[in-house]
JSON list of C-alpha atoms in Angstrom, two decimals:
[
{"chain": "A", "resi": 1, "resn": "GLY", "atom": "CA", "xyz": [113.44, 101.23, 109.13]},
{"chain": "A", "resi": 2, "resn": "LYS", "atom": "CA", "xyz": [113.22, 101.00, 105.34]},
{"chain": "A", "resi": 3, "resn": "SER", "atom": "CA", "xyz": [112.93, 97.21, 105.19]},
{"chain": "A", "resi": 4, "resn": "SER", "atom": "CA", "xyz": [110.36, 97.14, 108.00]},
{"chain": "A", "resi": 5, "resn": "LEU", "atom": "CA", "xyz": [108.23, 99.72, 106.19]},
{"chain": "A", "resi": 6, "resn": "LEU", "atom": "CA", "xyz": [108.32, 97.79, 102.92]},
{"chain": "A", "resi": 7, "resn": "LYS", "atom": "CA", "xyz": [107.51, 94.50, 104.63]},
{"chain": "A", "resi": 8, "resn": "PHE", "atom": "CA", "xyz": [104.51, 96.15, 106.27]},
{"chain": "A", "resi": 9, "resn": "ILE", "atom": "CA", "xyz": [103.30, 97.62, 102.95]},
{"chain": "A", "resi": 10, "resn": "SER", "atom": "CA", "xyz": [103.58, 94.21, 101.28]},
{"chain": "A", "resi": 11, "resn": "SER", "atom": "CA", "xyz": [101.92, 92.41, 104.25]},
{"chain": "A", "resi": 12, "resn": "ARG", "atom": "CA", "xyz": [105.03, 90.31, 104.84]},
{"chain": "A", "resi": 13, "resn": "ALA", "atom": "CA", "xyz": [106.01, 91.70, 108.24]},
{"chain": "A", "resi": 14, "resn": "ASP", "atom": "CA", "xyz": [106.24, 89.28, 111.16]},
{"chain": "A", "resi": 15, "resn": "ALA", "atom": "CA", "xyz": [103.61, 89.33, 113.89]},
{"chain": "A", "resi": 16, "resn": "SER", "atom": "CA", "xyz": [105.83, 91.13, 116.41]},
{"chain": "A", "resi": 17, "resn": "LEU", "atom": "CA", "xyz": [106.25, 94.09, 114.04]},
{"chain": "A", "resi": 18, "resn": "VAL", "atom": "CA", "xyz": [102.56, 94.25, 113.16]},
{"chain": "A", "resi": 19, "resn": "SER", "atom": "CA", "xyz": [101.56, 94.22, 116.84]},
{"chain": "A", "resi": 20, "resn": "ARG", "atom": "CA", "xyz": [103.71, 97.33, 117.47]},
{"chain": "A", "resi": 21, "resn": "THR", "atom": "CA", "xyz": [102.41, 99.23, 114.43]},
{"chain": "A", "resi": 22, "resn": "THR", "atom": "CA", "xyz": [99.64, 101.82, 114.51]},
{"chain": "A", "resi": 23, "resn": "GLY", "atom": "CA", "xyz": [97.69, 103.33, 111.65]},
{"chain": "A", "resi": 24, "resn": "LYS", "atom": "CA", "xyz": [96.03, 101.85, 108.58]},
{"chain": "A", "resi": 25, "resn": "LEU", "atom": "CA", "xyz": [97.34, 100.60, 105.25]},
{"chain": "A", "resi": 26, "resn": "ARG", "atom": "CA", "xyz": [95.36, 101.79, 102.23]},
{"chain": "A", "resi": 27, "resn": "PHE", "atom": "CA", "xyz": [95.80, 101.36, 98.49]},
{"chain": "A", "resi": 28, "resn": "ASN", "atom": "CA", "xyz": [94.22, 104.20, 96.50]},
{"chain": "A", "resi": 29, "resn": "GLY", "atom": "CA", "xyz": [92.23, 105.01, 99.62]},
{"chain": "A", "resi": 30, "resn": "ALA", "atom": "CA", "xyz": [90.88, 101.47, 100.04]},
{"chain": "A", "resi": 31, "resn": "GLU", "atom": "CA", "xyz": [91.71, 99.01, 102.82]},
{"chain": "A", "resi": 32, "resn": "LEU", "atom": "CA", "xyz": [92.36, 95.48, 101.61]},
{"chain": "A", "resi": 33, "resn": "ASP", "atom": "CA", "xyz": [92.04, 92.16, 103.34]},
{"chain": "A", "resi": 34, "resn": "PRO", "atom": "CA", "xyz": [95.60, 91.30, 104.48]},
{"chain": "A", "resi": 35, "resn": "LYS", "atom": "CA", "xyz": [95.23, 87.92, 102.77]},
{"chain": "A", "resi": 36, "resn": "MET", "atom": "CA", "xyz": [94.66, 89.68, 99.45]},
{"chain": "A", "resi": 37, "resn": "ILE", "atom": "CA", "xyz": [97.63, 92.04, 99.64]},
{"chain": "A", "resi": 38, "resn": "PRO", "atom": "CA", "xyz": [100.25, 89.48, 98.45]},
{"chain": "A", "resi": 39, "resn": "ARG", "atom": "CA", "xyz": [98.18, 89.14, 95.28]},
{"chain": "A", "resi": 40, "resn": "VAL", "atom": "CA", "xyz": [98.30, 92.89, 94.71]},
{"chain": "A", "resi": 41, "resn": "VAL", "atom": "CA", "xyz": [101.81, 93.67, 95.97]},
{"chain": "A", "resi": 42, "resn": "THR", "atom": "CA", "xyz": [105.00, 91.82, 95.04]},
{"chain": "A", "resi": 43, "resn": "LEU", "atom": "CA", "xyz": [108.12, 92.15, 97.22]},
{"chain": "A", "resi": 44, "resn": "VAL", "atom": "CA", "xyz": [111.62, 92.01, 95.73]},
{"chain": "A", "resi": 45, "resn": "PRO", "atom": "CA", "xyz": [113.96, 91.17, 98.64]},
{"chain": "A", "resi": 46, "resn": "GLN", "atom": "CA", "xyz": [117.53, 92.35, 99.22]},
{"chain": "A", "resi": 47, "resn": "GLN", "atom": "CA", "xyz": [118.98, 88.85, 98.90]},
{"chain": "A", "resi": 48, "resn": "ASP", "atom": "CA", "xyz": [119.59, 87.28, 95.49]},
{"chain": "A", "resi": 49, "resn": "ILE", "atom": "CA", "xyz": [118.21, 83.79, 96.16]},
{"chain": "A", "resi": 50, "resn": "HIS", "atom": "CA", "xyz": [118.20, 81.57, 93.07]},
{"chain": "A", "resi": 51, "resn": "THR", "atom": "CA", "xyz": [118.78, 78.00, 91.96]},
{"chain": "A", "resi": 52, "resn": "PRO", "atom": "CA", "xyz": [122.42, 78.42, 90.90]},
{"chain": "A", "resi": 53, "resn": "VAL", "atom": "CA", "xyz": [122.49, 75.77, 88.16]},
{"chain": "A", "resi": 54, "resn": "LEU", "atom": "CA", "xyz": [119.55, 77.23, 86.23]},
{"chain": "A", "resi": 55, "resn": "THR", "atom": "CA", "xyz": [120.28, 79.66, 83.41]},
{"chain": "A", "resi": 56, "resn": "VAL", "atom": "CA", "xyz": [118.91, 83.19, 83.50]},
{"chain": "A", "resi": 57, "resn": "LYS", "atom": "CA", "xyz": [116.19, 82.30, 80.99]},
{"chain": "A", "resi": 58, "resn": "GLN", "atom": "CA", "xyz": [115.25, 79.11, 82.82]},
{"chain": "A", "resi": 59, "resn": "THR", "atom": "CA", "xyz": [114.93, 81.11, 86.04]},
{"chain": "A", "resi": 60, "resn": "LEU", "atom": "CA", "xyz": [112.55, 83.60, 84.44]},
{"chain": "A", "resi": 61, "resn": "ASP", "atom": "CA", "xyz": [110.60, 80.88, 82.62]},
{"chain": "A", "resi": 62, "resn": "PHE", "atom": "CA", "xyz": [110.03, 79.05, 85.89]},
{"chain": "A", "resi": 63, "resn": "ALA", "atom": "CA", "xyz": [108.96, 82.27, 87.63]},
{"chain": "A", "resi": 64, "resn": "PHE", "atom": "CA", "xyz": [106.50, 83.00, 84.81]},
{"chain": "A", "resi": 65, "resn": "LYS", "atom": "CA", "xyz": [104.94, 79.54, 85.01]},
{"chain": "A", "resi": 66, "resn": "CYS", "atom": "CA", "xyz": [104.60, 79.78, 88.80]},
{"chain": "A", "resi": 67, "resn": "THR", "atom": "CA", "xyz": [103.15, 83.28, 89.02]},
{"chain": "A", "resi": 68, "resn": "ASP", "atom": "CA", "xyz": [101.80, 84.60, 85.74]},
{"chain": "A", "resi": 69, "resn": "LEU", "atom": "CA", "xyz": [100.55, 81.74, 83.58]},
{"chain": "A", "resi": 70, "resn": "ALA", "atom": "CA", "xyz": [97.03, 82.06, 85.00]},
{"chain": "A", "resi": 71, "resn": "HIS", "atom": "CA", "xyz": [97.04, 85.76, 84.09]},
{"chain": "A", "resi": 72, "resn": "ALA", "atom": "CA", "xyz": [98.23, 84.88, 80.58]},
{"chain": "A", "resi": 73, "resn": "LYS", "atom": "CA", "xyz": [95.29, 82.50, 80.19]},
{"chain": "A", "resi": 74, "resn": "LYS", "atom": "CA", "xyz": [92.93, 85.28, 81.30]},
{"chain": "A", "resi": 75, "resn": "MET", "atom": "CA", "xyz": [94.45, 87.61, 78.70]},
{"chain": "A", "resi": 76, "resn": "GLN", "atom": "CA", "xyz": [93.98, 84.87, 76.12]},
{"chain": "A", "resi": 77, "resn": "HIS", "atom": "CA", "xyz": [90.27, 84.87, 76.88]},
{"chain": "A", "resi": 78, "resn": "GLU", "atom": "CA", "xyz": [89.83, 88.66, 77.14]},
{"chain": "A", "resi": 79, "resn": "LYS", "atom": "CA", "xyz": [92.23, 89.92, 74.46]},
{"chain": "A", "resi": 80, "resn": "GLY", "atom": "CA", "xyz": [91.85, 87.19, 71.89]},
{"chain": "A", "resi": 81, "resn": "VAL", "atom": "CA", "xyz": [95.32, 85.63, 72.11]},
{"chain": "A", "resi": 82, "resn": "SER", "atom": "CA", "xyz": [95.16, 82.52, 69.99]},
{"chain": "A", "resi": 83, "resn": "LYS", "atom": "CA", "xyz": [95.04, 79.09, 71.60]},
{"chain": "A", "resi": 84, "resn": "GLN", "atom": "CA", "xyz": [97.88, 78.03, 69.31]},
{"chain": "A", "resi": 85, "resn": "THR", "atom": "CA", "xyz": [100.10, 80.79, 70.75]},
{"chain": "A", "resi": 86, "resn": "MET", "atom": "CA", "xyz": [99.39, 79.65, 74.31]},
{"chain": "A", "resi": 87, "resn": "GLN", "atom": "CA", "xyz": [100.06, 76.01, 73.39]},
{"chain": "A", "resi": 88, "resn": "GLU", "atom": "CA", "xyz": [103.34, 76.99, 71.72]},
{"chain": "A", "resi": 89, "resn": "THR", "atom": "CA", "xyz": [104.37, 78.91, 74.84]},
{"chain": "A", "resi": 90, "resn": "ARG", "atom": "CA", "xyz": [103.71, 75.89, 77.05]},
{"chain": "A", "resi": 91, "resn": "ARG", "atom": "CA", "xyz": [105.45, 73.49, 74.61]},
{"chain": "A", "resi": 92, "resn": "THR", "atom": "CA", "xyz": [108.60, 75.50, 73.95]},
{"chain": "A", "resi": 93, "resn": "GLY", "atom": "CA", "xyz": [108.78, 77.53, 77.17]},
{"chain": "A", "resi": 94, "resn": "ASN", "atom": "CA", "xyz": [109.31, 80.66, 75.05]},
{"chain": "A", "resi": 95, "resn": "SER", "atom": "CA", "xyz": [106.98, 83.16, 76.70]},
{"chain": "A", "resi": 96, "resn": "PRO", "atom": "CA", "xyz": [106.76, 86.53, 74.92]},
{"chain": "A", "resi": 97, "resn": "LYS", "atom": "CA", "xyz": [106.67, 88.24, 78.33]},
{"chain": "A", "resi": 98, "resn": "VAL", "atom": "CA", "xyz": [109.90, 86.54, 79.41]},
{"chain": "A", "resi": 99, "resn": "ALA", "atom": "CA", "xyz": [111.53, 87.64, 76.16]},
{"chain": "A", "resi": 100, "resn": "ILE", "atom": "CA", "xyz": [110.42, 91.23, 76.81]},
{"chain": "A", "resi": 101, "resn": "PHE", "atom": "CA", "xyz": [111.79, 91.16, 80.36]},
{"chain": "A", "resi": 102, "resn": "LEU", "atom": "CA", "xyz": [115.11, 89.73, 79.18]},
{"chain": "A", "resi": 103, "resn": "LYS", "atom": "CA", "xyz": [115.43, 92.70, 76.83]},
{"chain": "A", "resi": 104, "resn": "MET", "atom": "CA", "xyz": [114.14, 95.33, 79.28]},
{"chain": "A", "resi": 105, "resn": "PHE", "atom": "CA", "xyz": [116.53, 94.25, 82.03]},
{"chain": "A", "resi": 106, "resn": "GLY", "atom": "CA", "xyz": [119.52, 93.89, 79.71]},
{"chain": "A", "resi": 107, "resn": "LEU", "atom": "CA", "xyz": [119.80, 90.12, 80.19]},
{"chain": "A", "resi": 108, "resn": "GLU", "atom": "CA", "xyz": [119.69, 88.90, 76.59]},
{"chain": "A", "resi": 109, "resn": "ARG", "atom": "CA", "xyz": [123.46, 88.46, 76.35]},
{"chain": "A", "resi": 110, "resn": "CYS", "atom": "CA", "xyz": [123.61, 86.22, 79.43]},
{"chain": "A", "resi": 111, "resn": "LYS", "atom": "CA", "xyz": [120.25, 84.43, 79.12]},
{"chain": "A", "resi": 112, "resn": "ASP", "atom": "CA", "xyz": [121.94, 81.06, 78.57]},
{"chain": "A", "resi": 113, "resn": "THR", "atom": "CA", "xyz": [124.46, 81.51, 81.40]},
{"chain": "A", "resi": 114, "resn": "ILE", "atom": "CA", "xyz": [123.74, 79.88, 84.75]},
{"chain": "A", "resi": 115, "resn": "VAL", "atom": "CA", "xyz": [122.94, 82.28, 87.60]},
{"chain": "A", "resi": 116, "resn": "GLY", "atom": "CA", "xyz": [125.65, 80.71, 89.74]},
{"chain": "A", "resi": 117, "resn": "ASP", "atom": "CA", "xyz": [126.74, 81.09, 93.35]},
{"chain": "A", "resi": 118, "resn": "SER", "atom": "CA", "xyz": [129.92, 80.81, 95.42]},
{"chain": "A", "resi": 119, "resn": "GLU", "atom": "CA", "xyz": [130.53, 77.29, 94.05]},
{"chain": "A", "resi": 120, "resn": "HIS", "atom": "CA", "xyz": [129.28, 77.77, 90.48]},
{"chain": "A", "resi": 121, "resn": "ARG", "atom": "CA", "xyz": [130.63, 80.53, 88.29]},
{"chain": "A", "resi": 122, "resn": "GLY", "atom": "CA", "xyz": [127.72, 82.39, 86.71]},
{"chain": "A", "resi": 123, "resn": "VAL", "atom": "CA", "xyz": [126.54, 85.89, 85.91]},
{"chain": "A", "resi": 124, "resn": "SER", "atom": "CA", "xyz": [128.03, 89.03, 87.46]},
{"chain": "A", "resi": 125, "resn": "GLY", "atom": "CA", "xyz": [126.70, 90.67, 90.60]},
{"chain": "A", "resi": 126, "resn": "GLY", "atom": "CA", "xyz": [124.92, 93.37, 88.64]},
{"chain": "A", "resi": 127, "resn": "GLU", "atom": "CA", "xyz": [123.33, 90.83, 86.30]},
{"chain": "A", "resi": 128, "resn": "LYS", "atom": "CA", "xyz": [122.23, 88.71, 89.25]},
{"chain": "A", "resi": 129, "resn": "LYS", "atom": "CA", "xyz": [120.49, 91.73, 90.79]},
{"chain": "A", "resi": 130, "resn": "ARG", "atom": "CA", "xyz": [118.71, 92.28, 87.47]},
{"chain": "A", "resi": 131, "resn": "VAL", "atom": "CA", "xyz": [117.63, 88.63, 87.47]},
{"chain": "A", "resi": 132, "resn": "THR", "atom": "CA", "xyz": [116.22, 89.02, 90.98]},
{"chain": "A", "resi": 133, "resn": "SER", "atom": "CA", "xyz": [114.20, 92.08, 89.99]},
{"chain": "A", "resi": 134, "resn": "ALA", "atom": "CA", "xyz": [112.94, 90.57, 86.73]},
{"chain": "A", "resi": 135, "resn": "GLU", "atom": "CA", "xyz": [112.05, 87.27, 88.39]},
{"chain": "A", "resi": 136, "resn": "HIS", "atom": "CA", "xyz": [109.77, 88.90, 90.97]},
{"chain": "A", "resi": 137, "resn": "LEU", "atom": "CA", "xyz": [108.33, 91.54, 88.65]},
{"chain": "A", "resi": 138, "resn": "LEU", "atom": "CA", "xyz": [107.16, 88.91, 86.17]},
{"chain": "A", "resi": 139, "resn": "GLN", "atom": "CA", "xyz": [104.20, 88.50, 88.49]},
{"chain": "A", "resi": 140, "resn": "THR", "atom": "CA", "xyz": [101.38, 90.75, 87.31]},
{"chain": "A", "resi": 141, "resn": "ALA", "atom": "CA", "xyz": [101.01, 93.01, 90.36]},
{"chain": "A", "resi": 142, "resn": "CYS", "atom": "CA", "xyz": [99.63, 96.51, 90.82]},
{"chain": "A", "resi": 143, "resn": "VAL", "atom": "CA", "xyz": [102.39, 97.49, 93.25]},
{"chain": "A", "resi": 144, "resn": "SER", "atom": "CA", "xyz": [106.01, 96.33, 93.30]},
{"chain": "A", "resi": 145, "resn": "VAL", "atom": "CA", "xyz": [108.08, 96.84, 96.43]},
{"chain": "A", "resi": 146, "resn": "LEU", "atom": "CA", "xyz": [111.86, 96.59, 95.98]},
{"chain": "A", "resi": 147, "resn": "ASP", "atom": "CA", "xyz": [114.13, 96.51, 99.02]},
{"chain": "A", "resi": 148, "resn": "GLU", "atom": "CA", "xyz": [117.69, 97.86, 98.66]},
{"chain": "A", "resi": 149, "resn": "ILE", "atom": "CA", "xyz": [118.13, 96.84, 95.02]},
{"chain": "A", "resi": 150, "resn": "SER", "atom": "CA", "xyz": [121.37, 98.84, 94.88]},
{"chain": "A", "resi": 151, "resn": "THR", "atom": "CA", "xyz": [123.22, 96.57, 97.34]},
{"chain": "A", "resi": 152, "resn": "GLY", "atom": "CA", "xyz": [126.55, 95.57, 95.80]},
{"chain": "A", "resi": 153, "resn": "LEU", "atom": "CA", "xyz": [126.01, 97.66, 92.65]},
{"chain": "A", "resi": 154, "resn": "ASP", "atom": "CA", "xyz": [127.79, 100.73, 91.36]},
{"chain": "A", "resi": 155, "resn": "SER", "atom": "CA", "xyz": [125.86, 103.92, 90.58]},
{"chain": "A", "resi": 156, "resn": "ALA", "atom": "CA", "xyz": [125.69, 103.17, 86.84]},
{"chain": "A", "resi": 157, "resn": "ALA", "atom": "CA", "xyz": [124.06, 99.76, 87.38]},
{"chain": "A", "resi": 158, "resn": "THR", "atom": "CA", "xyz": [121.65, 101.23, 89.93]},
{"chain": "A", "resi": 159, "resn": "TYR", "atom": "CA", "xyz": [120.70, 103.96, 87.46]},
{"chain": "A", "resi": 160, "resn": "ASP", "atom": "CA", "xyz": [120.04, 101.43, 84.68]},
{"chain": "A", "resi": 161, "resn": "ILE", "atom": "CA", "xyz": [117.83, 99.25, 86.88]},
{"chain": "A", "resi": 162, "resn": "CYS", "atom": "CA", "xyz": [115.81, 102.19, 88.24]},
{"chain": "A", "resi": 163, "resn": "LYS", "atom": "CA", "xyz": [115.36, 103.57, 84.72]},
{"chain": "A", "resi": 164, "resn": "THR", "atom": "CA", "xyz": [114.10, 100.16, 83.60]},
{"chain": "A", "resi": 165, "resn": "LEU", "atom": "CA", "xyz": [111.65, 100.11, 86.52]},
{"chain": "A", "resi": 166, "resn": "GLY", "atom": "CA", "xyz": [110.32, 103.51, 85.49]},
{"chain": "A", "resi": 167, "resn": "GLY", "atom": "CA", "xyz": [109.70, 102.29, 81.95]},
{"chain": "A", "resi": 168, "resn": "LEU", "atom": "CA", "xyz": [107.99, 99.17, 83.27]},
{"chain": "A", "resi": 169, "resn": "CYS", "atom": "CA", "xyz": [105.70, 101.25, 85.50]},
{"chain": "A", "resi": 170, "resn": "ARG", "atom": "CA", "xyz": [104.66, 103.46, 82.61]},
{"chain": "A", "resi": 171, "resn": "ALA", "atom": "CA", "xyz": [104.12, 100.49, 80.29]},
{"chain": "A", "resi": 172, "resn": "THR", "atom": "CA", "xyz": [102.00, 98.50, 82.77]},
{"chain": "A", "resi": 173, "resn": "LYS", "atom": "CA", "xyz": [100.43, 101.47, 84.62]},
{"chain": "A", "resi": 174, "resn": "SER", "atom": "CA", "xyz": [101.71, 100.05, 87.91]},
{"chain": "A", "resi": 175, "resn": "THR", "atom": "CA", "xyz": [103.55, 101.49, 90.91]},
{"chain": "A", "resi": 176, "resn": "SER", "atom": "CA", "xyz": [107.03, 100.70, 92.20]},
{"chain": "A", "resi": 177, "resn": "ILE", "atom": "CA", "xyz": [108.24, 101.56, 95.69]},
{"chain": "A", "resi": 178, "resn": "VAL", "atom": "CA", "xyz": [112.03, 101.32, 95.97]},
{"chain": "A", "resi": 179, "resn": "SER", "atom": "CA", "xyz": [114.26, 101.70, 99.03]},
{"chain": "A", "resi": 180, "resn": "LEU", "atom": "CA", "xyz": [117.77, 102.99, 98.35]},
{"chain": "A", "resi": 181, "resn": "LEU", "atom": "CA", "xyz": [120.64, 103.88, 100.66]},
{"chain": "A", "resi": 182, "resn": "GLN", "atom": "CA", "xyz": [122.23, 107.23, 99.81]},
{"chain": "A", "resi": 183, "resn": "PRO", "atom": "CA", "xyz": [121.38, 107.19, 96.07]},
{"chain": "A", "resi": 184, "resn": "PRO", "atom": "CA", "xyz": [123.16, 109.70, 93.80]},
{"chain": "A", "resi": 185, "resn": "PRO", "atom": "CA", "xyz": [121.15, 112.69, 92.46]},
{"chain": "A", "resi": 186, "resn": "ASP", "atom": "CA", "xyz": [120.76, 111.25, 88.94]},
{"chain": "A", "resi": 187, "resn": "VAL", "atom": "CA", "xyz": [119.08, 108.16, 90.38]},
{"chain": "A", "resi": 188, "resn": "VAL", "atom": "CA", "xyz": [116.77, 110.21, 92.62]},
{"chain": "A", "resi": 189, "resn": "SER", "atom": "CA", "xyz": [115.69, 112.27, 89.60]},
{"chain": "A", "resi": 190, "resn": "LEU", "atom": "CA", "xyz": [114.25, 109.12, 87.97]},
{"chain": "A", "resi": 191, "resn": "PHE", "atom": "CA", "xyz": [111.49, 108.92, 90.58]},
{"chain": "A", "resi": 192, "resn": "ASP", "atom": "CA", "xyz": [108.22, 110.84, 90.81]},
{"chain": "A", "resi": 193, "resn": "ASP", "atom": "CA", "xyz": [108.00, 111.00, 94.62]},
{"chain": "A", "resi": 194, "resn": "LEU", "atom": "CA", "xyz": [110.46, 110.78, 97.46]},
{"chain": "A", "resi": 195, "resn": "LEU", "atom": "CA", "xyz": [110.02, 109.58, 101.05]},
{"chain": "A", "resi": 196, "resn": "LEU", "atom": "CA", "xyz": [113.10, 110.49, 103.08]},
{"chain": "A", "resi": 197, "resn": "LEU", "atom": "CA", "xyz": [113.66, 108.84, 106.45]},
{"chain": "A", "resi": 198, "resn": "GLY", "atom": "CA", "xyz": [115.97, 110.20, 109.13]},
{"chain": "A", "resi": 199, "resn": "PRO", "atom": "CA", "xyz": [117.50, 108.59, 112.23]},
{"chain": "A", "resi": 200, "resn": "GLY", "atom": "CA", "xyz": [115.11, 106.29, 114.04]},
{"chain": "A", "resi": 201, "resn": "GLY", "atom": "CA", "xyz": [112.89, 105.99, 110.99]},
{"chain": "A", "resi": 202, "resn": "ASN", "atom": "CA", "xyz": [111.50, 109.51, 111.45]},
{"chain": "A", "resi": 203, "resn": "LEU", "atom": "CA", "xyz": [109.92, 111.13, 108.42]},
{"chain": "A", "resi": 204, "resn": "VAL", "atom": "CA", "xyz": [111.97, 114.01, 106.99]},
{"chain": "A", "resi": 205, "resn": "TYR", "atom": "CA", "xyz": [110.22, 114.60, 103.66]},
{"chain": "A", "resi": 206, "resn": "HIS", "atom": "CA", "xyz": [107.47, 113.04, 101.58]},
{"chain": "A", "resi": 207, "resn": "GLY", "atom": "CA", "xyz": [106.40, 114.58, 98.28]},
{"chain": "A", "resi": 208, "resn": "PRO", "atom": "CA", "xyz": [107.38, 115.20, 94.66]},
{"chain": "A", "resi": 209, "resn": "VAL", "atom": "CA", "xyz": [111.05, 114.83, 93.82]},
{"chain": "A", "resi": 210, "resn": "THR", "atom": "CA", "xyz": [110.96, 118.14, 91.94]},
{"chain": "A", "resi": 211, "resn": "ALA", "atom": "CA", "xyz": [109.83, 120.00, 95.08]},
{"chain": "A", "resi": 212, "resn": "CYS", "atom": "CA", "xyz": [112.66, 118.87, 97.35]},
{"chain": "A", "resi": 213, "resn": "ALA", "atom": "CA", "xyz": [115.59, 120.32, 95.43]}
]
């Protein structure tokens, strides 16, 4: 039920699911054209799908160029970022935003290591999950939807990633919706609100984390 809900929120559900769904999807009380939702909401999937021979930094650089370079140009115009800075970013591939994300997600030590796969030795499972999150969150979106980011991670790694997400939300004034399977109490405490689903996807609780103790 969790994945289906997140796919519906991010307008990435298949037609068969949408046809069986009732109700309306609103963002801050406003209904959006379904075609516009992918521009507002970014979905971080469960699977870590990467080009294995690219390094961590190359992966994030490519994601930035594909999703956020247009936004960077807009910021150049509105915030007065110098043309020389933008040209240097394009020439060297050293985006300040990528550098910030490498630091925020604890990837600076392995930035020059290939991501890897079953045939190429690369970063660890926890680092790969961080790469997946950082890669998708580089897109400037109002809402980030992350599906089962704790898969294959221990509680300490899950805590670190969720804490990083909280800091990112506060810094960018954005919203993150995260699905977790049986998270420990210290991870739950990092969130502002909790939506608890029971068997069959039935709603058990939805409200502030502090009110459900």
